[in-house]
Every structure is written in structure tokens, then in C-alpha cells.
Tab-separated table of C-alpha atoms and ligand atoms in Angstrom:
chain	number	residue	atom	x	y	z
F	1	MET	CA	0.000	0.000	0.000
F	2	TYR	CA	1.162	3.508	-0.716
F	3	ALA	CA	2.372	5.151	2.486
F	4	GLU	CA	1.203	8.722	2.707
F	5	ARG	CA	4.014	11.205	2.909
F	6	VAL	CA	4.053	13.492	5.923
F	7	LEU	CA	5.768	16.864	5.961
F	8	SER	CA	5.992	19.560	8.589
F	9	GLY	CA	8.123	22.568	9.359
F	10	MET	CA	8.901	24.783	12.291
F	11	ARG	CA	10.321	28.252	12.400
F	12	PRO	CA	13.688	28.293	14.183
F	13	THR	CA	12.880	29.667	17.609
F	14	GLY	CA	16.021	28.312	19.282
F	15	SER	CA	15.812	25.750	22.031
F	16	LEU	CA	12.405	24.260	22.603
F	17	HIS	CA	10.278	23.715	25.701
F	18	LEU	CA	7.818	21.172	27.015
F	19	GLY	CA	4.979	22.939	25.237
F	20	HIS	CA	6.651	22.174	21.895
F	21	TYR	CA	7.237	18.612	23.003
F	22	HIS	CA	3.648	17.884	24.002
F	23	GLY	CA	2.146	20.025	21.243
F	24	VAL	CA	4.240	18.960	18.261
F	25	LEU	CA	7.307	16.824	18.744
F	26	ALA	CA	5.697	13.866	20.507
F	27	ASN	CA	3.374	13.662	17.510
F	28	TRP	CA	6.250	13.798	15.032
F	29	VAL	CA	8.004	11.015	16.915
F	30	LYS	CA	4.877	8.910	16.646
F	31	LEU	CA	4.316	9.710	12.956
F	32	GLN	CA	7.850	8.791	11.932
F	33	HIS	CA	7.049	5.148	12.642
F	34	GLU	CA	3.894	5.232	10.546
F	35	HIS	CA	4.812	7.287	7.477
F	36	PRO	CA	7.739	8.515	5.452
F	37	CYS	CA	8.284	11.838	7.201
F	38	LEU	CA	10.047	15.053	6.277
F	39	PHE	CA	10.684	17.627	9.004
F	40	PHE	CA	12.380	20.875	8.209
F	41	VAL	CA	13.546	24.149	9.697
F	42	ALA	CA	11.616	26.982	8.068
F	43	ASP	CA	14.459	29.491	8.271
F	44	TRP	CA	13.208	31.608	5.387
F	45	HIS	CA	9.895	31.920	7.159
F	46	ALA	CA	11.754	33.298	10.162
F	47	LEU	CA	13.191	35.954	7.847
F	48	THR	CA	9.729	37.203	6.899
F	49	THR	CA	9.453	38.733	10.362
F	50	GLN	CA	13.133	38.911	11.382
F	51	TYR	CA	14.592	40.385	8.226
F	52	ASP	CA	16.135	43.171	10.272
F	53	ASP	CA	18.001	40.818	12.586
F	54	PRO	CA	18.906	37.586	10.855
F	55	GLN	CA	22.084	36.937	12.847
F	56	HIS	CA	20.579	34.385	15.217
F	57	ILE	CA	18.655	32.328	12.709
F	58	HIS	CA	21.540	29.970	12.003
F	59	GLN	CA	22.263	29.146	15.640
F	60	ASN	CA	18.563	28.902	16.459
F	61	SER	CA	18.107	26.459	13.608
F	62	MET	CA	20.880	24.180	14.784
F	63	ASP	CA	19.713	24.347	18.419
F	64	MET	CA	16.233	23.456	17.312
F	65	VAL	CA	17.440	20.460	15.331
F	66	VAL	CA	19.325	19.222	18.401
F	67	ASP	CA	16.088	19.484	20.360
F	68	TRP	CA	14.175	17.545	17.707
F	69	LEU	CA	16.764	14.804	17.946
F	70	ALA	CA	16.673	14.995	21.722
F	71	ALA	CA	12.899	14.644	21.692
F	72	GLY	CA	13.273	11.421	19.729
F	73	VAL	CA	12.979	12.399	16.091
F	74	ASP	CA	15.102	9.674	14.563
F	75	PRO	CA	17.229	10.619	11.553
F	76	ASN	CA	17.081	7.006	10.405
F	77	GLN	CA	13.306	7.186	10.202
F	78	ALA	CA	12.602	10.770	9.280
F	79	THR	CA	14.317	13.203	6.952
F	80	ILE	CA	15.491	16.328	8.758
F	81	PHE	CA	16.524	19.311	6.678
F	82	ILE	CA	16.767	23.061	6.375
F	83	GLN	CA	14.549	24.985	4.000
F	84	SER	CA	17.169	27.410	2.721
F	85	LYS	CA	19.465	24.537	1.823
F	86	VAL	CA	16.919	23.341	-0.701
F	87	PRO	CA	16.642	26.425	-2.917
F	88	GLU	CA	14.103	24.628	-5.123
F	89	HIS	CA	11.508	25.837	-2.578
F	90	ALA	CA	12.289	29.373	-3.710
F	91	GLU	CA	11.993	28.476	-7.358
F	92	LEU	CA	8.579	26.909	-6.858
F	93	HIS	CA	7.508	29.866	-4.733
F	94	LEU	CA	8.442	32.197	-7.552
F	95	LEU	CA	6.694	30.176	-10.252
F	96	LEU	CA	3.552	29.883	-8.137
F	97	SER	CA	3.642	33.597	-7.394
F	98	MET	CA	2.992	34.352	-11.053
F	99	SER	CA	-0.524	32.974	-10.877
F	100	THR	CA	-1.408	33.690	-7.250
F	101	PRO	CA	-4.056	36.383	-6.973
F	102	LEU	CA	-3.114	39.093	-4.469
F	103	GLY	CA	-6.561	38.842	-2.921
F	104	TRP	CA	-5.989	35.223	-1.950
F	105	LEU	CA	-2.916	36.246	0.053
F	106	GLU	CA	-4.550	39.271	1.625
F	107	ARG	CA	-7.481	37.156	2.758
F	108	VAL	CA	-5.396	34.562	4.650
F	109	PRO	CA	-6.442	35.275	8.249
F	110	THR	CA	-2.899	35.117	9.680
F	111	TYR	CA	-1.833	38.000	7.464
F	112	LYS	CA	-3.720	40.786	9.244
F	113	ASP	CA	-3.626	38.982	12.626
F	114	GLN	CA	0.147	38.786	12.679
F	115	GLN	CA	0.556	42.311	11.379
F	116	GLU	CA	-1.548	43.543	14.260
F	117	LYS	CA	0.136	41.306	16.800
F	118	LEU	CA	3.633	42.297	15.739
F	119	SER	CA	2.729	45.942	15.310
F	120	ASN	CA	6.214	47.037	16.411
F	121	LYS	CA	7.526	45.623	13.118
F	122	ASP	CA	6.899	46.858	9.624
F	123	LEU	CA	5.330	43.811	8.062
F	124	SER	CA	3.899	45.439	4.998
F	125	THR	CA	6.516	43.661	2.948
F	126	TYR	CA	6.336	41.518	-0.151
F	127	GLY	CA	7.953	38.634	1.730
F	128	PHE	CA	5.518	38.678	4.602
F	129	LEU	CA	2.502	38.809	2.308
F	130	GLY	CA	3.992	35.803	0.549
F	131	TYR	CA	4.411	33.781	3.753
F	132	PRO	CA	1.573	31.331	3.006
F	133	LEU	CA	2.715	30.938	-0.592
F	134	LEU	CA	6.212	30.012	0.539
F	135	GLN	CA	4.590	27.529	2.882
F	136	ALA	CA	2.534	26.165	-0.008
F	137	ALA	CA	5.754	25.711	-1.998
F	138	ASP	CA	7.313	23.872	0.991
F	139	ILE	CA	4.431	21.444	0.992
F	140	LEU	CA	3.726	21.036	-2.709
F	141	ILE	CA	7.344	20.528	-3.687
F	142	TYR	CA	7.299	17.228	-1.744
F	143	ARG	CA	3.813	16.256	-2.878
F	144	ALA	CA	3.052	15.787	0.800
F	145	ASP	CA	-0.214	14.026	1.555
F	146	LYS	CA	-0.457	15.023	5.181
F	147	VAL	CA	0.776	18.078	7.025
F	148	PRO	CA	0.603	17.859	10.819
F	149	VAL	CA	-0.101	21.353	12.139
F	150	GLY	CA	-1.900	23.149	14.901
F	151	GLU	CA	-5.251	24.782	14.355
F	152	ASP	CA	-3.723	28.194	13.615
F	153	GLN	CA	-2.050	26.757	10.505
F	154	VAL	CA	-5.125	25.136	8.975
F	155	PRO	CA	-5.880	28.133	6.721
F	156	HIS	CA	-2.367	27.820	5.303
F	157	ILE	CA	-2.978	24.198	4.386
F	158	GLU	CA	-6.255	25.089	2.737
F	159	PHE	CA	-4.490	27.847	0.871
F	160	SER	CA	-1.901	25.316	-0.316
F	161	ARG	CA	-4.677	23.098	-1.653
F	162	GLU	CA	-6.102	25.995	-3.611
F	163	ILE	CA	-2.689	26.808	-5.018
F	164	ALA	CA	-2.194	23.182	-6.103
F	165	ARG	CA	-5.626	23.095	-7.686
F	166	ARG	CA	-5.018	26.315	-9.555
F	167	PHE	CA	-1.661	25.106	-10.771
F	168	ASN	CA	-3.068	21.804	-11.983
F	169	HIS	CA	-5.890	23.592	-13.661
F	170	LEU	CA	-3.575	25.995	-15.442
F	171	TYR	CA	-0.781	23.618	-16.344
F	172	GLY	CA	-1.933	20.080	-15.827
F	173	ARG	CA	-4.930	17.910	-15.542
F	174	GLU	CA	-7.127	16.866	-12.691
F	175	PRO	CA	-7.335	13.239	-11.440
F	176	GLY	CA	-9.939	11.196	-13.252
F	177	PHE	CA	-9.483	13.629	-16.096
F	178	GLU	CA	-10.027	11.093	-18.825
F	179	GLU	CA	-13.407	9.926	-17.497
F	180	LYS	CA	-14.531	13.471	-16.893
F	181	ALA	CA	-13.436	14.481	-20.363
F	182	LYS	CA	-15.395	11.578	-21.880
F	183	GLU	CA	-18.483	12.664	-19.953
F	184	ALA	CA	-18.011	16.129	-21.344
F	185	VAL	CA	-17.748	14.764	-24.878
F	186	LYS	CA	-21.164	13.113	-24.467
F	187	LYS	CA	-22.644	16.448	-23.525
F	188	LEU	CA	-21.830	17.713	-27.003
F	189	GLY	CA	-24.639	15.614	-28.435
F	190	SER	CA	-24.049	12.556	-30.587
F	191	LYS	CA	-23.260	14.279	-33.864
F	192	LYS	CA	-20.790	16.783	-32.535
F	193	ALA	CA	-19.329	14.212	-30.175
F	194	ARG	CA	-18.523	11.987	-33.131
F	195	LEU	CA	-16.904	14.862	-34.986
F	196	TYR	CA	-14.910	15.833	-31.901
F	197	ASP	CA	-13.641	12.274	-31.459
F	198	GLU	CA	-12.716	12.037	-35.102
F	199	LEU	CA	-10.774	15.308	-35.044
F	200	ARG	CA	-9.069	14.333	-31.794
F	201	THR	CA	-7.967	11.019	-33.254
F	202	ARG	CA	-6.658	12.719	-36.360
F	203	PHE	CA	-4.604	15.100	-34.258
F	204	GLN	CA	-3.329	12.490	-31.840
F	205	GLN	CA	-2.505	9.823	-34.371
F	206	GLU	CA	-1.390	11.902	-37.317
F	207	GLY	CA	-0.485	15.180	-35.674
F	208	ASP	CA	-2.966	16.882	-37.986
F	209	LYS	CA	-2.870	20.578	-37.047
F	210	GLU	CA	-5.889	21.385	-39.121
F	211	ALA	CA	-7.900	18.861	-37.189
F	212	ILE	CA	-7.124	20.586	-33.925
F	213	GLU	CA	-8.078	23.967	-35.328
F	214	GLN	CA	-11.377	22.567	-36.490
F	215	ALA	CA	-11.940	21.026	-33.094
F	216	HIS	CA	-11.285	24.369	-31.397
F	217	ALA	CA	-13.733	26.036	-33.743
F	218	LEU	CA	-16.273	23.358	-32.929
F	219	LEU	CA	-15.914	23.948	-29.204
F	220	ASP	CA	-16.037	27.702	-29.600
F	221	GLU	CA	-19.455	27.396	-31.230
F	222	ILE	CA	-21.017	25.460	-28.422
F	223	GLN	CA	-22.931	27.590	-25.940
F	224	HIS	CA	-24.213	25.262	-23.270
F	225	LEU	CA	-20.864	23.963	-21.980
F	226	SER	CA	-19.672	24.837	-18.494
F	227	VAL	CA	-16.284	26.492	-18.162
F	228	VAL	CA	-14.811	23.393	-16.569
F	229	ASP	CA	-16.096	21.068	-19.278
F	230	ARG	CA	-14.845	23.377	-21.987
F	231	GLU	CA	-11.408	23.353	-20.318
F	232	ARG	CA	-11.513	19.586	-20.185
F	233	LEU	CA	-12.406	19.237	-23.814
F	234	PHE	CA	-9.637	21.570	-24.927
F	235	GLY	CA	-7.174	19.636	-22.763
F	236	TYR	CA	-8.412	16.262	-23.911
F	237	LEU	CA	-7.739	17.130	-27.522
F	238	GLU	CA	-4.020	17.378	-26.928
F	239	GLY	CA	-3.724	14.203	-24.850
F	240	THR	CA	-4.480	13.092	-21.368
F	241	GLY	CA	-2.697	15.150	-18.776
F	242	LYS	CA	-1.639	14.439	-15.260
F	243	MET	CA	-1.915	15.914	-11.855
F	244	ILE	CA	1.335	17.742	-11.289
F	245	LEU	CA	0.978	19.001	-7.744
F	246	ALA	CA	-0.861	16.944	-5.131
F	247	GLU	CA	-3.406	18.561	-2.854
F	248	PRO	CA	-2.240	18.148	0.741
F	249	GLY	CA	-4.439	17.568	3.748
F	250	ALA	CA	-4.002	18.981	7.229
F	251	LEU	CA	-3.384	16.470	9.983
F	252	LEU	CA	-4.746	18.438	12.855
F	253	THR	CA	-2.562	18.109	15.924
F	254	GLU	CA	-4.614	18.086	19.075
F	255	ALA	CA	-4.152	21.328	20.958
F	256	SER	CA	-1.361	20.858	23.439
F	257	ARG	CA	-2.638	20.355	26.932
F	258	MET	CA	0.692	21.484	28.257
F	259	PRO	CA	0.063	24.301	30.704
F	260	GLY	CA	2.809	26.700	31.662
F	261	LEU	CA	4.090	27.391	35.152
F	262	ASP	CA	1.358	29.963	35.734
F	263	GLY	CA	-1.506	27.880	34.381
F	264	SER	CA	-1.809	29.616	31.033
F	265	LYS	CA	-0.528	27.979	27.859
F	266	MET	CA	3.212	27.320	27.928
F	267	SER	CA	4.825	29.891	25.685
F	268	LYS	CA	8.127	31.703	25.503
F	269	SER	CA	6.403	35.063	25.364
F	270	TYR	CA	4.652	34.402	28.681
F	271	GLY	CA	7.923	33.450	30.409
F	272	ASN	CA	6.277	30.346	31.888
F	273	THR	CA	8.288	27.614	30.201
F	274	ILE	CA	10.426	24.647	31.101
F	275	SER	CA	12.927	24.081	28.333
F	276	LEU	CA	13.885	20.627	27.164
F	277	ARG	CA	17.414	21.360	28.352
F	278	GLU	CA	16.441	22.745	31.753
F	279	SER	CA	18.690	21.350	34.502
F	280	PRO	CA	17.014	19.186	37.159
F	281	GLU	CA	17.784	21.868	39.756
F	282	ALA	CA	16.108	24.525	37.654
F	283	VAL	CA	13.077	22.290	37.075
F	284	SER	CA	12.661	21.744	40.818
F	285	LYS	CA	13.118	25.394	41.555
F	286	LYS	CA	10.645	26.491	38.900
F	287	VAL	CA	7.946	24.060	39.998
F	288	ARG	CA	8.506	24.835	43.694
F	289	SER	CA	7.958	28.509	43.051
F	290	MET	CA	4.775	27.953	41.045
F	291	PRO	CA	1.752	29.811	42.330
F	292	THR	CA	-0.908	27.628	43.959
F	293	ASP	CA	-4.517	28.151	45.050
F	294	PRO	CA	-4.331	31.632	46.610
F	295	ALA	CA	-6.687	30.422	49.370
F	296	ARG	CA	-3.926	28.246	50.786
F	297	VAL	CA	-2.050	30.933	52.638
F	298	ARG	CA	-1.021	28.707	55.530
F	299	ARG	CA	-0.261	25.013	55.424
F	300	THR	CA	-3.429	24.428	57.483
F	301	ASP	CA	-5.722	26.206	55.010
F	302	PRO	CA	-7.596	23.789	52.753
F	303	GLY	CA	-7.398	24.419	49.008
F	304	ASP	CA	-9.109	23.609	45.736
F	305	PRO	CA	-7.028	21.944	43.014
F	306	GLN	CA	-9.390	23.427	40.439
F	307	LYS	CA	-7.949	26.828	41.255
F	308	CYS	CA	-4.339	25.718	41.100
F	309	PRO	CA	-1.958	25.516	38.126
F	310	VAL	CA	-0.089	22.645	39.776
F	311	TRP	CA	-3.206	20.522	39.409
F	312	GLN	CA	-3.088	21.068	35.664
F	313	LEU	CA	0.411	19.611	35.611
F	314	HIS	CA	-0.863	16.604	37.537
F	315	GLN	CA	-3.212	16.041	34.583
F	316	VAL	CA	-0.170	15.606	32.381
F	317	TYR	CA	2.169	13.747	34.696
F	318	SER	CA	0.246	11.829	37.353
F	319	ASP	CA	-1.737	8.617	37.482
F	320	ASP	CA	-5.181	8.222	39.032
F	321	ALA	CA	-3.877	7.228	42.434
F	322	CYS	CA	-1.684	10.281	42.681
F	323	ARG	CA	-4.486	12.540	41.512
F	324	SER	CA	-6.860	11.253	44.185
F	325	TRP	CA	-4.116	11.809	46.728
F	326	VAL	CA	-3.872	15.424	45.561
F	327	GLN	CA	-7.627	16.011	45.587
F	328	GLU	CA	-8.040	14.553	49.019
F	329	GLY	CA	-4.937	16.055	50.564
F	330	CYS	CA	-5.478	19.510	49.148
F	331	LYS	CA	-9.120	19.828	50.159
F	332	SER	CA	-8.444	18.533	53.677
F	333	ALA	CA	-5.143	20.374	54.091
F	334	GLY	CA	-3.681	16.908	54.616
F	335	ILE	CA	-0.745	17.626	52.335
F	336	GLY	CA	1.329	20.737	51.794
F	337	CYS	CA	1.897	22.321	48.421
F	338	ILE	CA	5.551	21.316	48.422
F	339	ASP	CA	4.479	17.674	48.932
F	340	CYS	CA	1.971	18.050	46.151
F	341	LYS	CA	4.528	19.431	43.729
F	342	GLN	CA	7.024	16.621	44.187
F	343	PRO	CA	5.321	14.048	41.908
F	344	VAL	CA	5.110	16.712	39.197
F	345	ILE	CA	8.805	17.451	39.526
F	346	ASP	CA	9.535	13.730	39.381
F	347	GLY	CA	7.333	13.299	36.329
F	348	ILE	CA	8.983	16.121	34.420
F	349	LEU	CA	12.475	14.928	35.322
F	350	LYS	CA	11.636	11.414	34.243
F	351	GLU	CA	10.350	12.685	30.925
F	352	LEU	CA	13.331	14.958	30.357
F	353	ALA	CA	16.078	12.513	31.367
F	354	PRO	CA	16.281	10.522	28.106
F	355	MET	CA	15.906	13.700	26.076
F	356	GLN	CA	18.739	15.386	27.891
F	357	GLU	CA	20.929	12.384	27.477
F	358	ARG	CA	20.365	12.480	23.732
F	359	ALA	CA	20.825	16.266	23.668
F	360	ARG	CA	24.214	15.869	25.382
F	361	TYR	CA	25.220	13.237	22.902
F	362	TYR	CA	24.477	15.478	19.940
F	363	GLN	CA	25.819	18.634	21.546
F	364	GLU	CA	29.133	16.949	22.135
F	365	ASP	CA	29.379	16.181	18.456
F	366	PRO	CA	28.197	19.116	16.358
F	367	SER	CA	29.695	17.563	13.250
F	368	LEU	CA	27.272	14.669	13.666
F	369	VAL	CA	24.325	17.064	13.707
F	370	LYS	CA	25.688	18.781	10.619
F	371	ARG	CA	26.020	15.434	8.898
F	372	ILE	CA	22.457	14.475	9.754
F	373	VAL	CA	21.177	17.755	8.401
F	374	ASN	CA	23.306	17.550	5.267
F	375	GLU	CA	22.110	14.073	4.508
F	376	GLY	CA	18.536	15.150	5.071
F	377	CYS	CA	19.015	18.115	2.758
F	378	ASP	CA	20.398	15.834	0.053
F	379	LYS	CA	17.389	13.560	0.282
F	380	ALA	CA	14.953	16.443	0.309
F	381	ARG	CA	16.682	18.061	-2.654
F	382	ASP	CA	16.342	14.877	-4.700
F	383	LEU	CA	12.609	14.815	-4.070
F	384	ALA	CA	12.231	18.532	-4.686
F	385	ARG	CA	14.127	18.291	-7.972
F	386	GLU	CA	11.806	15.585	-9.232
F	387	THR	CA	8.796	17.790	-8.673
F	388	MET	CA	10.514	20.792	-10.195
F	389	ARG	CA	11.275	18.836	-13.343
F	390	ASP	CA	7.565	18.146	-13.760
F	391	VAL	CA	6.643	21.708	-12.884
F	392	ARG	CA	9.056	23.232	-15.381
F	393	GLU	CA	7.938	20.822	-18.032
F	394	ALA	CA	4.276	21.570	-17.390
F	395	MET	CA	4.966	25.282	-17.660
F	396	GLY	CA	7.021	24.889	-20.797
F	397	LEU	CA	10.249	25.936	-19.105
F	398	ASP	CA	12.100	22.737	-19.789
F	399	TYR	CA	15.148	23.796	-21.799
F	400	SER	CA	17.020	20.525	-21.662
N	501	LIG	N1	4.053	28.400	9.252
N	501	LIG	C1	4.431	27.267	10.077
N	501	LIG	C2	4.364	27.699	11.547
N	501	LIG	O1	4.469	28.860	11.831
N	501	LIG	C3	5.825	26.781	9.752
N	501	LIG	C4	5.894	26.197	8.388
N	501	LIG	C5	6.537	26.717	7.302
N	501	LIG	C6	5.283	24.997	7.949
N	501	LIG	N2	6.384	25.932	6.229
N	501	LIG	C7	5.616	24.857	6.589
N	501	LIG	C8	4.507	24.034	8.600
N	501	LIG	C9	5.168	23.760	5.843
N	501	LIG	C10	4.043	22.943	7.843
N	501	LIG	C11	4.380	22.811	6.488
N	501	LIG	O2	4.224	26.841	12.384
N	502	SF4	FE1	-2.277	23.263	44.427
N	502	SF4	FE2	-1.481	20.935	45.305
N	502	SF4	FE3	-1.262	23.098	46.831
N	502	SF4	FE4	-3.655	22.071	46.330
N	502	SF4	S1	-1.994	21.111	47.457
N	502	SF4	S2	-3.090	24.213	46.218
N	502	SF4	S3	-3.376	21.339	44.262
N	502	SF4	S4	-0.216	22.696	44.943
């Protein structure tokens, strides 16, 4: 059976935290066993907002790759690469840009949202407007079937589908084209259908140019055809086409249930994170200083886990027995908050230990990381080149 190809990318934000792990990476690690997977660093996408300060992108990219490896992304299972090292993405982006209506880009919801959110930056640039189109090129160049993303990225995947459809419509043929074309022939009525078929055969078998002109004239006369059917019949005359770019689907990643140290979503901008490389001492310290139910001023005051961010971490790290212990002990003031936090600390440390061991391994050998990335880039480039050959050919830009 054909294994669906999975592709996803991440902007290089530097070292990652538990929110990334639970929200994205754990899913990647799972997917790599089920599908051929491509995971890449979207460093050009970082430039769309950081064009004025690109100095850190390189280091952030490499740090992020180390964290992917640490989290368990296995270079023997998945292909890890860097966007800018596969310049074919840029070529496809450019070719797609020729036929992408401005309105489509302006209507992508993230465009205005991000401009408003990052209002300290001038994002009325060509590059930033093109962000979703670059993303579409990232996806379409690998003919990815599935793109695991969070909810915020779903419009970008839909946009990519529209871009693929438009491309195929302009330069290629839809799937099932032949059947659909034959249906359209029938709609011409028996007499004209016979003439059409005859002219088509003459053109296809004898290369008769006059036949094709006559066929065009025939189609031009017919009023009742839909635009799509007319397109099909023109295309069918010259031979059956193929689908050049595949329409990808989003693989919606469940929203991460990973709360931050203050109970809101774990995010760098909230300063409530635990990084994947956090030392055990720092983890303990951070969890110990987490706020708890404000009603528990003294050890003897009972509390309510529902009002406490530590309880949310118990949802991620504790089993049923431990959770009942928390519920009971908190409400009866039977346990103190420091007691309550210990299983969470233990859970986080247990989760981080194998990751940190792998991170150390890769950090000690940067040339190994470079090799992994280079090999991944080579593989990705081979795939990208295949698609670009078809794309150039379909657009008539094949000069070989
Ligand atoms: N825009 C994505 C994000 O911000 C990153 C990204 C770039 C991406 N290209 C992609 C994700 C292609 C999936 C597929 O998270
Ligand atoms: Fe929060 Fe646990 Fe303290 Fe209750 S005992 S307030 S759940 S930390």
C-alpha cells in the first residue's frame, strides 16, 4: 500500500520547551514510525518577520534540530533538513507567485492577525505577504499528503490546496481527467461528439494541425458547456494530462494540553516555560515557586485543586492514584503544596532525562548534527528536484 508522505516545518525559535514537546514533537516522533516523514527548519519563514536581525537564525536552527533529535525524532526514520538549503523551494515559490491572486494572500487570516500582533515591526513587505505561498511551496514541492499542524495553521494548508488546484488547472490535468473528459464529450450531443472524437484522433494519431483547429472552432461554437467542461475538452484534444501538484491535507494536531508554570498555555512570550534542556535543579526550583490556590495561605488552610496551576500539571504527569491523593490532601489540608509538587517534579524529570541524554550526545558532536542535516538536505533536494522537473515541463520551461 502507498504510504502517505508526511511533511511539517517549524520556524527556528532556538531551544524548545515542554509545550513544543507535548504540542508537536511527541506527535512527530509517533508519525515517523507510521509514514515517510520530512521535518524541516523553516528558516526563510523566520526571515519574513526577522529580516532586520537575521544573525541568530543559524544558531537557532541548529539548536532546534538538536532538540528535535533529543525529543526522539530519529534521523534514520525521518528526513530532517533546512529549507534554505533546498533552494528549489524558492523556485517553486516564484513560479507559483505568477498565478497567485493578491486577494488570496490578503485574505489569509494570519496575514492581518500577525501584522496587528507584531505591530512594532513593519510587516507590509512583499515577503511577509507571501508567507503562506512560501509555505505552499514547501508542501507542494514534496507532494506531501499530510501536514501535521496546529489549528492556527489550517488556513495555510487550505491555501496550499487551492494553489495546487489552480496550478493543476492551469498547467496540468485533474485526477480522473479522462473519465470526466469523456463525460463532457457526451454532452456535445451525438453528432458533434462523433466529430470531436474524429478530429481528436486525427490530431493524436497523425499530428494533424488542421484537425485541432477545427476542433477548437467546434468547441467555440457550443454555448451550453460549463467552463470546466470546456477546459476539459480543450485539454483532452491534446492528450491526457496528469496531476502535477498533489493537494495536501491537514493532519490536525490536538491542541497541546501542556500548561505553563502559571496555568496559562506554555509559551516563551509568557515566560512560563520549562525548556527541554532545563537542569534538574532549575526544574525543581521552577515548579517549587509555582503559584498555587491563593486560598492556601497557611499550610493548614484547605485548598481547591481546580484553582491551582499545579493541578493542571498533575493532569499531564500523574496517574489516578496520585491525583486522588492530591484532591483529598489539598481539600483537607492533609498535604502541603511542596508535597503536592514533588510528583510533578519527578514526572517532568523522568520525561526529560532521556531527552537530555540524547541532547548531550548530539551537543558533544556538532559535526554529527551537521552530517544528519546535510544528509537530510540531500534527500529532500532529490525529491524537490523531481517535482521541479515536472513543474518546469508543465509550464514549458524545460530547456534541456
Ligand atoms: N508556518 C508554520 C508555523 O508557523 C511553519 C511552516 C513553514 C510549515 N512551512 C511549513 C509548517 C510547511 C508545515 C508545512 O508553524
Ligand atoms: Fe495546588 Fe497541590 Fe497546593 Fe492544592 S496542594 S493548592 S493542588 S499545589
